[in-house]
PDB file of C-alpha atoms in Angstrom:
ATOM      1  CA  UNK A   1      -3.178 -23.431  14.004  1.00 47.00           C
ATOM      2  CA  UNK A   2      -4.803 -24.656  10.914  1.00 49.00           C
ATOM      3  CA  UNK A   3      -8.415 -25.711  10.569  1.00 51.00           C
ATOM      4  CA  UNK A   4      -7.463 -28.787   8.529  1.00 55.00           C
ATOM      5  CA  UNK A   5      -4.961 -30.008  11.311  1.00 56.00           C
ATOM      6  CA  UNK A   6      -7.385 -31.156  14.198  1.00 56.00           C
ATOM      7  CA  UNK A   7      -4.583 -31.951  15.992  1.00 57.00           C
ATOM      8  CA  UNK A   8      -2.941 -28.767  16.765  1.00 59.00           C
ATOM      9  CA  UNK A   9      -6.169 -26.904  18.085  1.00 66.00           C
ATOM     10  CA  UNK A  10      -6.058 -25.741  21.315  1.00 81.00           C
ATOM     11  CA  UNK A  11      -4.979 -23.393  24.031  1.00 89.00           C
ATOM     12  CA  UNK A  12      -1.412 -24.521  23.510  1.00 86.00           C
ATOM     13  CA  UNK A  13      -1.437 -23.739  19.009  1.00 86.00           C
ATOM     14  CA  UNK A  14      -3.746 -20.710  19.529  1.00 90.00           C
ATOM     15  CA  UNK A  15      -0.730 -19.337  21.789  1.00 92.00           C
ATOM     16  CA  UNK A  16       1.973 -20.491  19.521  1.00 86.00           C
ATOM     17  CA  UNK A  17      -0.587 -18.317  16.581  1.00 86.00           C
ATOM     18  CA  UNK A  18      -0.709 -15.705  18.651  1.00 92.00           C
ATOM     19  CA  UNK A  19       3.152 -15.716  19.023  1.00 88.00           C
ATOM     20  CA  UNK A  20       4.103 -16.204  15.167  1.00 84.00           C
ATOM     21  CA  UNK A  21       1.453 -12.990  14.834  1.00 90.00           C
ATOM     22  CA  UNK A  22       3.013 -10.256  17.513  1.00 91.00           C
ATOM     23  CA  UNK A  23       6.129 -11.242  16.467  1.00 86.00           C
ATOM     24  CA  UNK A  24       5.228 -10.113  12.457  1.00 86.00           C
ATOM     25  CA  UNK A  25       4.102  -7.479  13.670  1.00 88.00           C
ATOM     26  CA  UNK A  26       6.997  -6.838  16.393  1.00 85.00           C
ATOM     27  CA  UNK A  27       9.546  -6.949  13.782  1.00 83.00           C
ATOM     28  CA  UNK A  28       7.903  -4.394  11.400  1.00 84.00           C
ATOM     29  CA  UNK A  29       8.640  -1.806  13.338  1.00 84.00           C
ATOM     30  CA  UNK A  30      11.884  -1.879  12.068  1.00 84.00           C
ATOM     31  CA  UNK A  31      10.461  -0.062   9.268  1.00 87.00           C
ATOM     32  CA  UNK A  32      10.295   2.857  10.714  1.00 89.00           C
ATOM     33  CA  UNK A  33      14.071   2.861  11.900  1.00 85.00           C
ATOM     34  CA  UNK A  34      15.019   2.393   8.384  1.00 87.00           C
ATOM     35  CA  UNK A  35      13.106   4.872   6.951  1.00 91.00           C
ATOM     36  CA  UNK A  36      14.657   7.524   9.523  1.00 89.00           C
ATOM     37  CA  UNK A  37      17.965   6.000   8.707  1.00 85.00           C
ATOM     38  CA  UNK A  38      17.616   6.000   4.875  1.00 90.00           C
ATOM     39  CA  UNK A  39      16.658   9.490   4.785  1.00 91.00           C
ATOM     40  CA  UNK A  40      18.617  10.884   6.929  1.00 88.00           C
ATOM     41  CA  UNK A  41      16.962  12.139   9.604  1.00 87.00           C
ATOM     42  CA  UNK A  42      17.744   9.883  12.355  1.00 85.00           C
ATOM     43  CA  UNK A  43      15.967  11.519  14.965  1.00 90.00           C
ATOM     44  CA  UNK A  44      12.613  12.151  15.265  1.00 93.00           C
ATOM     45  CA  UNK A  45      10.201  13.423  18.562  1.00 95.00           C
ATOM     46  CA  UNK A  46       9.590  10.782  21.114  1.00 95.00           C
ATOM     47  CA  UNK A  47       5.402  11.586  20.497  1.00 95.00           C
ATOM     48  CA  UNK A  48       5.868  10.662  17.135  1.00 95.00           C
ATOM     49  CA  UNK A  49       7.888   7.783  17.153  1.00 94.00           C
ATOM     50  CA  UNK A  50       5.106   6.509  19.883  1.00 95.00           C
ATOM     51  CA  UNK A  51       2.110   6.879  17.768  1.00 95.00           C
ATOM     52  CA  UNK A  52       3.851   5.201  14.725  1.00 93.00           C
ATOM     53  CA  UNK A  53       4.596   2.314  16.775  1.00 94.00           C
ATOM     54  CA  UNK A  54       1.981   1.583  18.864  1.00 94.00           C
ATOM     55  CA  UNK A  55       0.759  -1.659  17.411  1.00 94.00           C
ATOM     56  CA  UNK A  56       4.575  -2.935  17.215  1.00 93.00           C
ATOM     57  CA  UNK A  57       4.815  -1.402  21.088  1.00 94.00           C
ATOM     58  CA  UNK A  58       1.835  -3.596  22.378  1.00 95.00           C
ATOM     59  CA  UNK A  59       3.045  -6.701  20.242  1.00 93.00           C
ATOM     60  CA  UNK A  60       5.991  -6.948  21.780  1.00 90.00           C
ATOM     61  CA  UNK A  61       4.830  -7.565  24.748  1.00 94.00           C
ATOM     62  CA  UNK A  62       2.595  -9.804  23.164  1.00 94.00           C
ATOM     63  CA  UNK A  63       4.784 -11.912  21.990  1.00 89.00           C
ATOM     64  CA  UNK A  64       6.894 -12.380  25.493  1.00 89.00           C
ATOM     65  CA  UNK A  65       3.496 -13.340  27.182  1.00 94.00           C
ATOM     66  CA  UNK A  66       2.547 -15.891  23.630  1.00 92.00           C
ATOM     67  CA  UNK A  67       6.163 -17.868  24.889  1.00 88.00           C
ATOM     68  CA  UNK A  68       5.423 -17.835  28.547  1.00 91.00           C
ATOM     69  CA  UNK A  69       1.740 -18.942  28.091  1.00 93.00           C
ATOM     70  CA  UNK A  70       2.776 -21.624  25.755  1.00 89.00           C
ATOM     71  CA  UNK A  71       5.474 -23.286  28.526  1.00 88.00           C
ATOM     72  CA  UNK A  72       2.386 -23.160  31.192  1.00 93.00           C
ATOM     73  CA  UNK A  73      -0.183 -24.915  29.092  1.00 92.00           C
ATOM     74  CA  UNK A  74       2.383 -27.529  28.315  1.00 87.00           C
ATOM     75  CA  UNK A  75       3.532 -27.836  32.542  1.00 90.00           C
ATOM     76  CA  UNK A  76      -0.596 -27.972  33.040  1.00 91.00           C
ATOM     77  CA  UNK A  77      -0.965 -30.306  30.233  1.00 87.00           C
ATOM     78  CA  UNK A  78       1.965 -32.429  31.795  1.00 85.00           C
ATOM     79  CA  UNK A  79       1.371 -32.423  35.311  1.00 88.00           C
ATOM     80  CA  UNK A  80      -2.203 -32.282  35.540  1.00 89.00           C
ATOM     81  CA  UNK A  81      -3.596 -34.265  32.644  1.00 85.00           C
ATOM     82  CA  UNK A  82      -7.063 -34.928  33.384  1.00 87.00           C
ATOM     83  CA  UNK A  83      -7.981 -31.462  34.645  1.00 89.00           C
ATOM     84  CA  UNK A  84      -6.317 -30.187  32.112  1.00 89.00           C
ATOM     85  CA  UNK A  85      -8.415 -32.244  29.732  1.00 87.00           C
ATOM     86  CA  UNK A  86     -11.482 -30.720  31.595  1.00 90.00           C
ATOM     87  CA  UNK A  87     -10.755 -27.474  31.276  1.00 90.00           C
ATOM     88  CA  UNK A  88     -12.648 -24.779  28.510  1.00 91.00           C
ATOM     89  CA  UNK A  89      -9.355 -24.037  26.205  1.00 89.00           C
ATOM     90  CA  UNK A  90     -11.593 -20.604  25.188  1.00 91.00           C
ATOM     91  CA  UNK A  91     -11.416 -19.564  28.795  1.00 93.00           C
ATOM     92  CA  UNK A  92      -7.616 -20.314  28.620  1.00 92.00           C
ATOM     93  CA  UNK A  93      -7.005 -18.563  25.797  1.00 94.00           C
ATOM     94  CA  UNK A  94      -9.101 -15.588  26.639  1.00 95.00           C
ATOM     95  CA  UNK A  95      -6.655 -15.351  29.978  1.00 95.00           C
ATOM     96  CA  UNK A  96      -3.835 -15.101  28.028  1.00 95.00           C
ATOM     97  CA  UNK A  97      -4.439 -12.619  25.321  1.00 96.00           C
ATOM     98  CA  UNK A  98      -6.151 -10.621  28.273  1.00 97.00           C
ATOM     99  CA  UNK A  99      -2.604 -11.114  30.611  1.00 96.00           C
ATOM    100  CA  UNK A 100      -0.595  -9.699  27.227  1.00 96.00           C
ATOM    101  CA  UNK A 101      -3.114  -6.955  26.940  1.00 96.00           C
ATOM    102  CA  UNK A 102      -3.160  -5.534  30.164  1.00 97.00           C
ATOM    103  CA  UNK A 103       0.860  -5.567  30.415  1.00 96.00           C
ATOM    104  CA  UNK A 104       0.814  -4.133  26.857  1.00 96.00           C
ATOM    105  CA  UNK A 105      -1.495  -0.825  28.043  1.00 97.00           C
ATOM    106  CA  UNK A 106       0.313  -0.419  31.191  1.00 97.00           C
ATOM    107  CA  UNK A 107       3.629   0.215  29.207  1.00 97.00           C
ATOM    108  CA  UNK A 108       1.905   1.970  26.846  1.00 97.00           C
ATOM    109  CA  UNK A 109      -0.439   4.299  28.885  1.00 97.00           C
ATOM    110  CA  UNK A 110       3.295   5.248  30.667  1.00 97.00           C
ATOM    111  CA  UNK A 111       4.411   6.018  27.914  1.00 96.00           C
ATOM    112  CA  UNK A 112       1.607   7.891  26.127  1.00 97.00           C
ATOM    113  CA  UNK A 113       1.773  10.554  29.318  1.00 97.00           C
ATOM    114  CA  UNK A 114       5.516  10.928  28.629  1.00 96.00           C
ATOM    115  CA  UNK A 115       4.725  11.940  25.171  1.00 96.00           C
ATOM    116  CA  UNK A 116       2.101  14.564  26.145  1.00 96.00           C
ATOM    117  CA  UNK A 117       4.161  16.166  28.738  1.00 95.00           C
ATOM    118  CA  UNK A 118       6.648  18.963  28.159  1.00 93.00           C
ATOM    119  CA  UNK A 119       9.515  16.148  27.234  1.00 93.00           C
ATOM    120  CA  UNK A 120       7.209  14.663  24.202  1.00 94.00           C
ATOM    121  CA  UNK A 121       9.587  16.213  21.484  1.00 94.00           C
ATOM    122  CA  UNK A 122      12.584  14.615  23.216  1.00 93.00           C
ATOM    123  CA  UNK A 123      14.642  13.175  19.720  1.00 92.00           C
ATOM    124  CA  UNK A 124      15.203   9.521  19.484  1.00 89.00           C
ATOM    125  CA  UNK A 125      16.082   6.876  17.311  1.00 84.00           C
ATOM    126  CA  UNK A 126      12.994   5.249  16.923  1.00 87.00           C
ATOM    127  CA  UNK A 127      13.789   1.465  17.435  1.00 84.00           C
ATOM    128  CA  UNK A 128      11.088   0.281  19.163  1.00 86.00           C
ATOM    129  CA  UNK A 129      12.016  -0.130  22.423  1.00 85.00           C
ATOM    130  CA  UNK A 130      12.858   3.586  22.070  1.00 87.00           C
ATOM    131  CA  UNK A 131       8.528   4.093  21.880  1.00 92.00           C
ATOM    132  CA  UNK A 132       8.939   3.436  25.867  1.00 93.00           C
ATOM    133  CA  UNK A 133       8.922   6.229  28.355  1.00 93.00           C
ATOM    134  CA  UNK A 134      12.440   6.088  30.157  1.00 90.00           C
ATOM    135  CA  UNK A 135      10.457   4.782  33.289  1.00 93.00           C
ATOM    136  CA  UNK A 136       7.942   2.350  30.843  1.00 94.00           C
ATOM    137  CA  UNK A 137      11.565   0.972  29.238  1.00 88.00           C
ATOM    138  CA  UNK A 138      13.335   0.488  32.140  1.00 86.00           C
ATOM    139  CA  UNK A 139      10.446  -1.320  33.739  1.00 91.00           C
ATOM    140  CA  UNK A 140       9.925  -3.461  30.783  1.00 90.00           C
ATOM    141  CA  UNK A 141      13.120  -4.684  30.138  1.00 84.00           C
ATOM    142  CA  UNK A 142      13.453  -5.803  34.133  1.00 85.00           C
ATOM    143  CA  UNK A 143       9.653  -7.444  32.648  1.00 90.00           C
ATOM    144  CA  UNK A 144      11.677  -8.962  29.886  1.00 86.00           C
ATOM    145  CA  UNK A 145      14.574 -10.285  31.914  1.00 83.00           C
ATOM    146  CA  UNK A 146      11.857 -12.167  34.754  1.00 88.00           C
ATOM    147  CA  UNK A 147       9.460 -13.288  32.200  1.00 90.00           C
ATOM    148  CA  UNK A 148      12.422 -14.712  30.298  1.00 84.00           C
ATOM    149  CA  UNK A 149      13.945 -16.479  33.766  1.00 86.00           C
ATOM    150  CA  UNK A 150      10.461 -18.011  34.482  1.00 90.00           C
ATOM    151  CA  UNK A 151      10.182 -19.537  30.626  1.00 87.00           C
ATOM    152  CA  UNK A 152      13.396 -21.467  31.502  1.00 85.00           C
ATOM    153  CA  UNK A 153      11.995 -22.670  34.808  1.00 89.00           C
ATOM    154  CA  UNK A 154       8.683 -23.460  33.473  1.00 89.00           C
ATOM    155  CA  UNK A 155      10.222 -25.358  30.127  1.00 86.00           C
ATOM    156  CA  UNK A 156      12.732 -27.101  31.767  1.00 85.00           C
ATOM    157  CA  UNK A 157       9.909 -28.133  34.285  1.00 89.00           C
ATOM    158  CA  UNK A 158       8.050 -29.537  31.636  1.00 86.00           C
ATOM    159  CA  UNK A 159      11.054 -31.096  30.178  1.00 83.00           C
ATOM    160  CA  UNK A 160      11.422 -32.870  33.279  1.00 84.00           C
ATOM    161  CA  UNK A 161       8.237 -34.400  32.953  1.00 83.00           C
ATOM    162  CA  UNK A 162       8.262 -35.510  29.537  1.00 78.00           C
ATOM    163  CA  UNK A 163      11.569 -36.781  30.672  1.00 76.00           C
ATOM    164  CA  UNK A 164      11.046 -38.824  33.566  1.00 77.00           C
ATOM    165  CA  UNK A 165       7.373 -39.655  33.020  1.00 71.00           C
ATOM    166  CA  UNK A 166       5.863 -42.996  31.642  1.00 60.00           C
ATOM    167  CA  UNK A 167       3.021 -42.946  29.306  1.00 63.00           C
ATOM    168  CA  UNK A 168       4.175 -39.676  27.222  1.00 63.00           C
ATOM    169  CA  UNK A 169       3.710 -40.432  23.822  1.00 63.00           C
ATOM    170  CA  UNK A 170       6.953 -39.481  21.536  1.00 65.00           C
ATOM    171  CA  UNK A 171       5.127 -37.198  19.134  1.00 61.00           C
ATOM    172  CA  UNK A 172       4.319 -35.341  22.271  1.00 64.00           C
ATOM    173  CA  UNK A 173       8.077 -35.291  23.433  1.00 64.00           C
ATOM    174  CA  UNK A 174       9.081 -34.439  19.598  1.00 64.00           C
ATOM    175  CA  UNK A 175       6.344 -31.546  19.852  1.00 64.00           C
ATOM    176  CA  UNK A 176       7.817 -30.063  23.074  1.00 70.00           C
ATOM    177  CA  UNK A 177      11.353 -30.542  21.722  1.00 71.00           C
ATOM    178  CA  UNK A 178      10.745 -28.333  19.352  1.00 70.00           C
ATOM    179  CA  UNK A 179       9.045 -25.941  21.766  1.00 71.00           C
ATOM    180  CA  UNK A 180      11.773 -26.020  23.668  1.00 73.00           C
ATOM    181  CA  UNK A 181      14.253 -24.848  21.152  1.00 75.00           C
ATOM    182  CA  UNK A 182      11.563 -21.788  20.141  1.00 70.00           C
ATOM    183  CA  UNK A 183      12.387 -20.689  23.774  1.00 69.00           C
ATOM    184  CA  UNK A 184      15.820 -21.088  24.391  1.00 70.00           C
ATOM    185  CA  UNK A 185      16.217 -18.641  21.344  1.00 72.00           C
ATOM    186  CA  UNK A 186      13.847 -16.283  22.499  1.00 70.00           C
ATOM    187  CA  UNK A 187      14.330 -16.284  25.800  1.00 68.00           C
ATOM    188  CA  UNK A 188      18.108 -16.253  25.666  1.00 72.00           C
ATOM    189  CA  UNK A 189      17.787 -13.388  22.881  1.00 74.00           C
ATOM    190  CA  UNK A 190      15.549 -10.910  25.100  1.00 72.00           C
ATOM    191  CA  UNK A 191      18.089 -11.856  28.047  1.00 73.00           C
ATOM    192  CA  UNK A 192      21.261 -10.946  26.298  1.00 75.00           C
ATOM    193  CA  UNK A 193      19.305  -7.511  25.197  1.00 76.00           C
ATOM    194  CA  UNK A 194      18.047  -6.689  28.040  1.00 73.00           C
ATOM    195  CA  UNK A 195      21.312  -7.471  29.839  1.00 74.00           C
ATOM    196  CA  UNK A 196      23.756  -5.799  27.427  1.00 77.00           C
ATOM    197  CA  UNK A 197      21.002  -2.915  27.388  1.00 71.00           C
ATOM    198  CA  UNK A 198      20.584  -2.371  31.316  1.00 69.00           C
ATOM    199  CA  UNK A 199      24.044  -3.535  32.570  1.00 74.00           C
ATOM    200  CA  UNK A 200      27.070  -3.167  29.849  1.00 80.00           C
ATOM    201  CA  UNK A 201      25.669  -0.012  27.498  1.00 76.00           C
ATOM    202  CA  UNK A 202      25.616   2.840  30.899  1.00 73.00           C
ATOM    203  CA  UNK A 203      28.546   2.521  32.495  1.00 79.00           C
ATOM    204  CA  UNK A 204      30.733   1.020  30.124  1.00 83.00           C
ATOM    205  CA  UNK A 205      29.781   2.300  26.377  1.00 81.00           C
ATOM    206  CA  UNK A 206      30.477   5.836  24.912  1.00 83.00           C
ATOM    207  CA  UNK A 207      27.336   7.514  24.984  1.00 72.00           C
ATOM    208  CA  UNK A 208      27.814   8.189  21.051  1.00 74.00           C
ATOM    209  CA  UNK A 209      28.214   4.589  20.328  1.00 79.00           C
ATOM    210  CA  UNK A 210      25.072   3.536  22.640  1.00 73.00           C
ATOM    211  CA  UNK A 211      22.873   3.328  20.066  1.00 71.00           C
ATOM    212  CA  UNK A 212      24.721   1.158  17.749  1.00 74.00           C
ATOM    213  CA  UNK A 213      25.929  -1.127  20.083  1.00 78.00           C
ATOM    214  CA  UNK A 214      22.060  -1.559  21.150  1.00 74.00           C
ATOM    215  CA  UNK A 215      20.660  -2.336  18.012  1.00 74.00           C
ATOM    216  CA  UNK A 216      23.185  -5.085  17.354  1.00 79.00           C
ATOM    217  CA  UNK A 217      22.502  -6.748  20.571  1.00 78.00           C
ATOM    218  CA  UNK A 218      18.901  -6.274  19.160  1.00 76.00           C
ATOM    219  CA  UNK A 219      19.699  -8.921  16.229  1.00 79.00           C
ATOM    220  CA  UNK A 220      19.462 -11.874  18.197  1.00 77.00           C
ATOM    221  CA  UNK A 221      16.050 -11.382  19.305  1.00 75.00           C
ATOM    222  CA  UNK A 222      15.413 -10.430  15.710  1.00 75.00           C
ATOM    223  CA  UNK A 223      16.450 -14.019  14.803  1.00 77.00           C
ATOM    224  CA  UNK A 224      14.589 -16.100  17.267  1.00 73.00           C
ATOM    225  CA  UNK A 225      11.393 -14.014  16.684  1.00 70.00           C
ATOM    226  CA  UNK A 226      11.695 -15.336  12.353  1.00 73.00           C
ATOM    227  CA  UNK A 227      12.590 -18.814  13.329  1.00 74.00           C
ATOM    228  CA  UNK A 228       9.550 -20.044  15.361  1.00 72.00           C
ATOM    229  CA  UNK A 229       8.194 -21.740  12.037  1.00 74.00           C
ATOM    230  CA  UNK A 230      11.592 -23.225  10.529  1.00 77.00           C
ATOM    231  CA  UNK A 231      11.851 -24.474  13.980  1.00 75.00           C
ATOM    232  CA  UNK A 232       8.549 -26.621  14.093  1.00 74.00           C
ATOM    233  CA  UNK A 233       9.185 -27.585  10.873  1.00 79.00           C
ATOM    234  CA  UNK A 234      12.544 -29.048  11.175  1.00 79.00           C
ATOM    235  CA  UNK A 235      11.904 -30.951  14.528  1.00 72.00           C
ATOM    236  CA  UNK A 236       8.060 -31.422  14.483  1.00 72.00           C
ATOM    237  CA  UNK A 237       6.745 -33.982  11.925  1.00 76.00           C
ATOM    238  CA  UNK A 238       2.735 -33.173  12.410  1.00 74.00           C
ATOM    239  CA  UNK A 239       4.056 -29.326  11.726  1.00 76.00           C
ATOM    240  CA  UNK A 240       6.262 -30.334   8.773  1.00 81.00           C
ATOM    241  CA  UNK A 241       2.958 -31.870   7.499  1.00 82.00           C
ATOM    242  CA  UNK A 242       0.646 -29.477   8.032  1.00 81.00           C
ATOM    243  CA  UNK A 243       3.274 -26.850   6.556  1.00 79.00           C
ATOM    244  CA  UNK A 244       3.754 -28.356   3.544  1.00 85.00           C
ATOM    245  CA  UNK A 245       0.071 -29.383   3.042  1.00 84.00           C
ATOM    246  CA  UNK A 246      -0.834 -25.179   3.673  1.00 80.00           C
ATOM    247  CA  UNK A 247       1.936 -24.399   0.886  1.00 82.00           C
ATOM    248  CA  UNK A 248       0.681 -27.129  -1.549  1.00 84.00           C
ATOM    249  CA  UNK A 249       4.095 -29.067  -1.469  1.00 82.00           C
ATOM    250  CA  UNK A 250       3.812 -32.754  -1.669  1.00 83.00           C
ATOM    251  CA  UNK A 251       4.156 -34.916   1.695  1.00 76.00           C
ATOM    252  CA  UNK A 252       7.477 -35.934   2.309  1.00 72.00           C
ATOM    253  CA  UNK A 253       7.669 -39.772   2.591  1.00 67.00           C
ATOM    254  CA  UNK A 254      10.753 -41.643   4.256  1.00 56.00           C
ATOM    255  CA  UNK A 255      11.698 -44.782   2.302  1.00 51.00           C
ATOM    256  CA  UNK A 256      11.799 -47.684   4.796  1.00 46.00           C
ATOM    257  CA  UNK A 257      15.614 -49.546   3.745  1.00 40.00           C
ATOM    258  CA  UNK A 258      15.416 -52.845   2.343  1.00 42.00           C
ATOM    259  CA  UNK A 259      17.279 -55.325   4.460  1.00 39.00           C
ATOM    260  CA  UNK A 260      20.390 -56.660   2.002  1.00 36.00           C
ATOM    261  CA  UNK A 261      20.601 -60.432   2.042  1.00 38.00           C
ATOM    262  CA  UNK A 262      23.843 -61.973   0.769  1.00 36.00           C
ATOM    263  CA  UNK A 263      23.560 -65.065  -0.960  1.00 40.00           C
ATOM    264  CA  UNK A 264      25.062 -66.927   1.173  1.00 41.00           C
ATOM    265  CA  UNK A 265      23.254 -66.384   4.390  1.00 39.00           C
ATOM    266  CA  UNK A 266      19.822 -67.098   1.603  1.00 42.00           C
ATOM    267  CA  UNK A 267      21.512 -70.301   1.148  1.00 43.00           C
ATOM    268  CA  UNK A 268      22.108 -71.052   5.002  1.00 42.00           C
ATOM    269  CA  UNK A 269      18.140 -69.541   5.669  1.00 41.00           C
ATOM    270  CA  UNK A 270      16.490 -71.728   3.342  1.00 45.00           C
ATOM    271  CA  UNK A 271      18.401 -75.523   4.862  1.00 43.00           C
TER     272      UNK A 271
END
């Protein structure tokens, strides 16, 4: 979003914001971790780990609902046009950010009574999907994995239309392209976590090597959250525009080729 940009206001941006925000503040909670790590301690209570990542906690789940809520405004956008046109983009918005909110207190309100009961002091490393409850974490990431199934039904829904559909303009299709890519990396990044996480780590990983083993399968979800805006920028040209104009570098301009003309064929043009 960018109040000199009229053209990327709306529902669908304000998501996209919303997105590029939780996952800032997603991927500082990697702070703590290396702070532990650094000094040594490794292990601190499950309480405390909760409380210093709260915001991070909520955010992440932010940031799952920002990708899915981006994919539906586009398949409304797409398939319903003119009632999409009609509808109050602050009521749309509002239902989103209200969606992430809800599923963001549910895991956390789980996990806040695991941290007041007797196992509160229960050591961990404190990644952050180590602030979850055992029940809150295993119910999130089987959140993660269906959230993540429906962004590729819903984007490749929407792909279909741009596909297949007259009258969509190519700006639009280069737009979505780039959306497109933004969720293949995310969603395929949360999917190979969660799976490695839930399915290969239990029964086939050394419990001492668990940990390390999840928080390289955690660097691929890493990567797709930092690459949202390199992303739009390399395959979106109104983004690439309004990026540079927001940083103060000049407008690129494309050279149009100058069509060579041998003498010869001057010579034939001209009798």
């Amino acid at each position: 979003m960018s109040p000199n940009s009229r053209n990327l206001h709306g529902s669908c941006n304000f998501f996209l914001a919303c997105g590029c925000f939780t996952d800032i503040c997603h991927t500082s909670a990697h702070w703590v971790y290396m702070i532990t790590t650094v000094s040594g301690i490794n292990f601190i209570p499950f309480s405390l780990c909760l409380w210093t990542q709260t915001i991070p906690q909520f955010c992440v789940t932010g940031s799952i609902i920002m990708t899915l809520c981006v994919g539906i405004d586009r398949l409304l956008s797409v398939s319903m046009p003119v009632s999409y046109g009609r509808t109050d983009k602050r009521l749309v918005c509002a239902g989103g950010v209200t969606v992430a909110l809800l599923l963001g207190s549910y895991f956390y309100v789980v996990s806040v009574l695991f941290a007041i009961s007797d196992q509160g002091n229960t050591p961990v490393l404190c990644v952050i999907v180590n602030s979850l409850s055992p029940v809150a974490q295993s119910e999130w990431f089987a959140f993660c994995v269906a959230v993540n199934v429906l962004d590729l039904i819903v984007y490749t829904t929407v792909w279909l239309f741009l596909r297949f559909r007259a009258g969509m303009s190519d700006e639009s299709k280069k737009v979505f392209k780039s959306l497109f890519v933004i969720m293949l990396t995310v969603a395929f990044g949360w999917l190979a976590n969660a799976f490695v996480q839930a399915v290969i780590v239990p029964p086939f990983v050394p419990v001492d090597a668990q940990m390390d083993v999840m928080c390289y399968w955690g660097i691929p979800v890493n990567l797709a959250s930092a690459s949202g805006a390199l992303t739009l920028y390399l395959f979106s040209k109104e983004y690439r525009d309004t990026f540079r104009r927001l940083l103060g570098l000049p407008e690129l301009k494309i050279k149009n080729a100058q069509a060579f003309t041998t003498p010869s064929v001057a010579k034939s043009s001209k009798s």
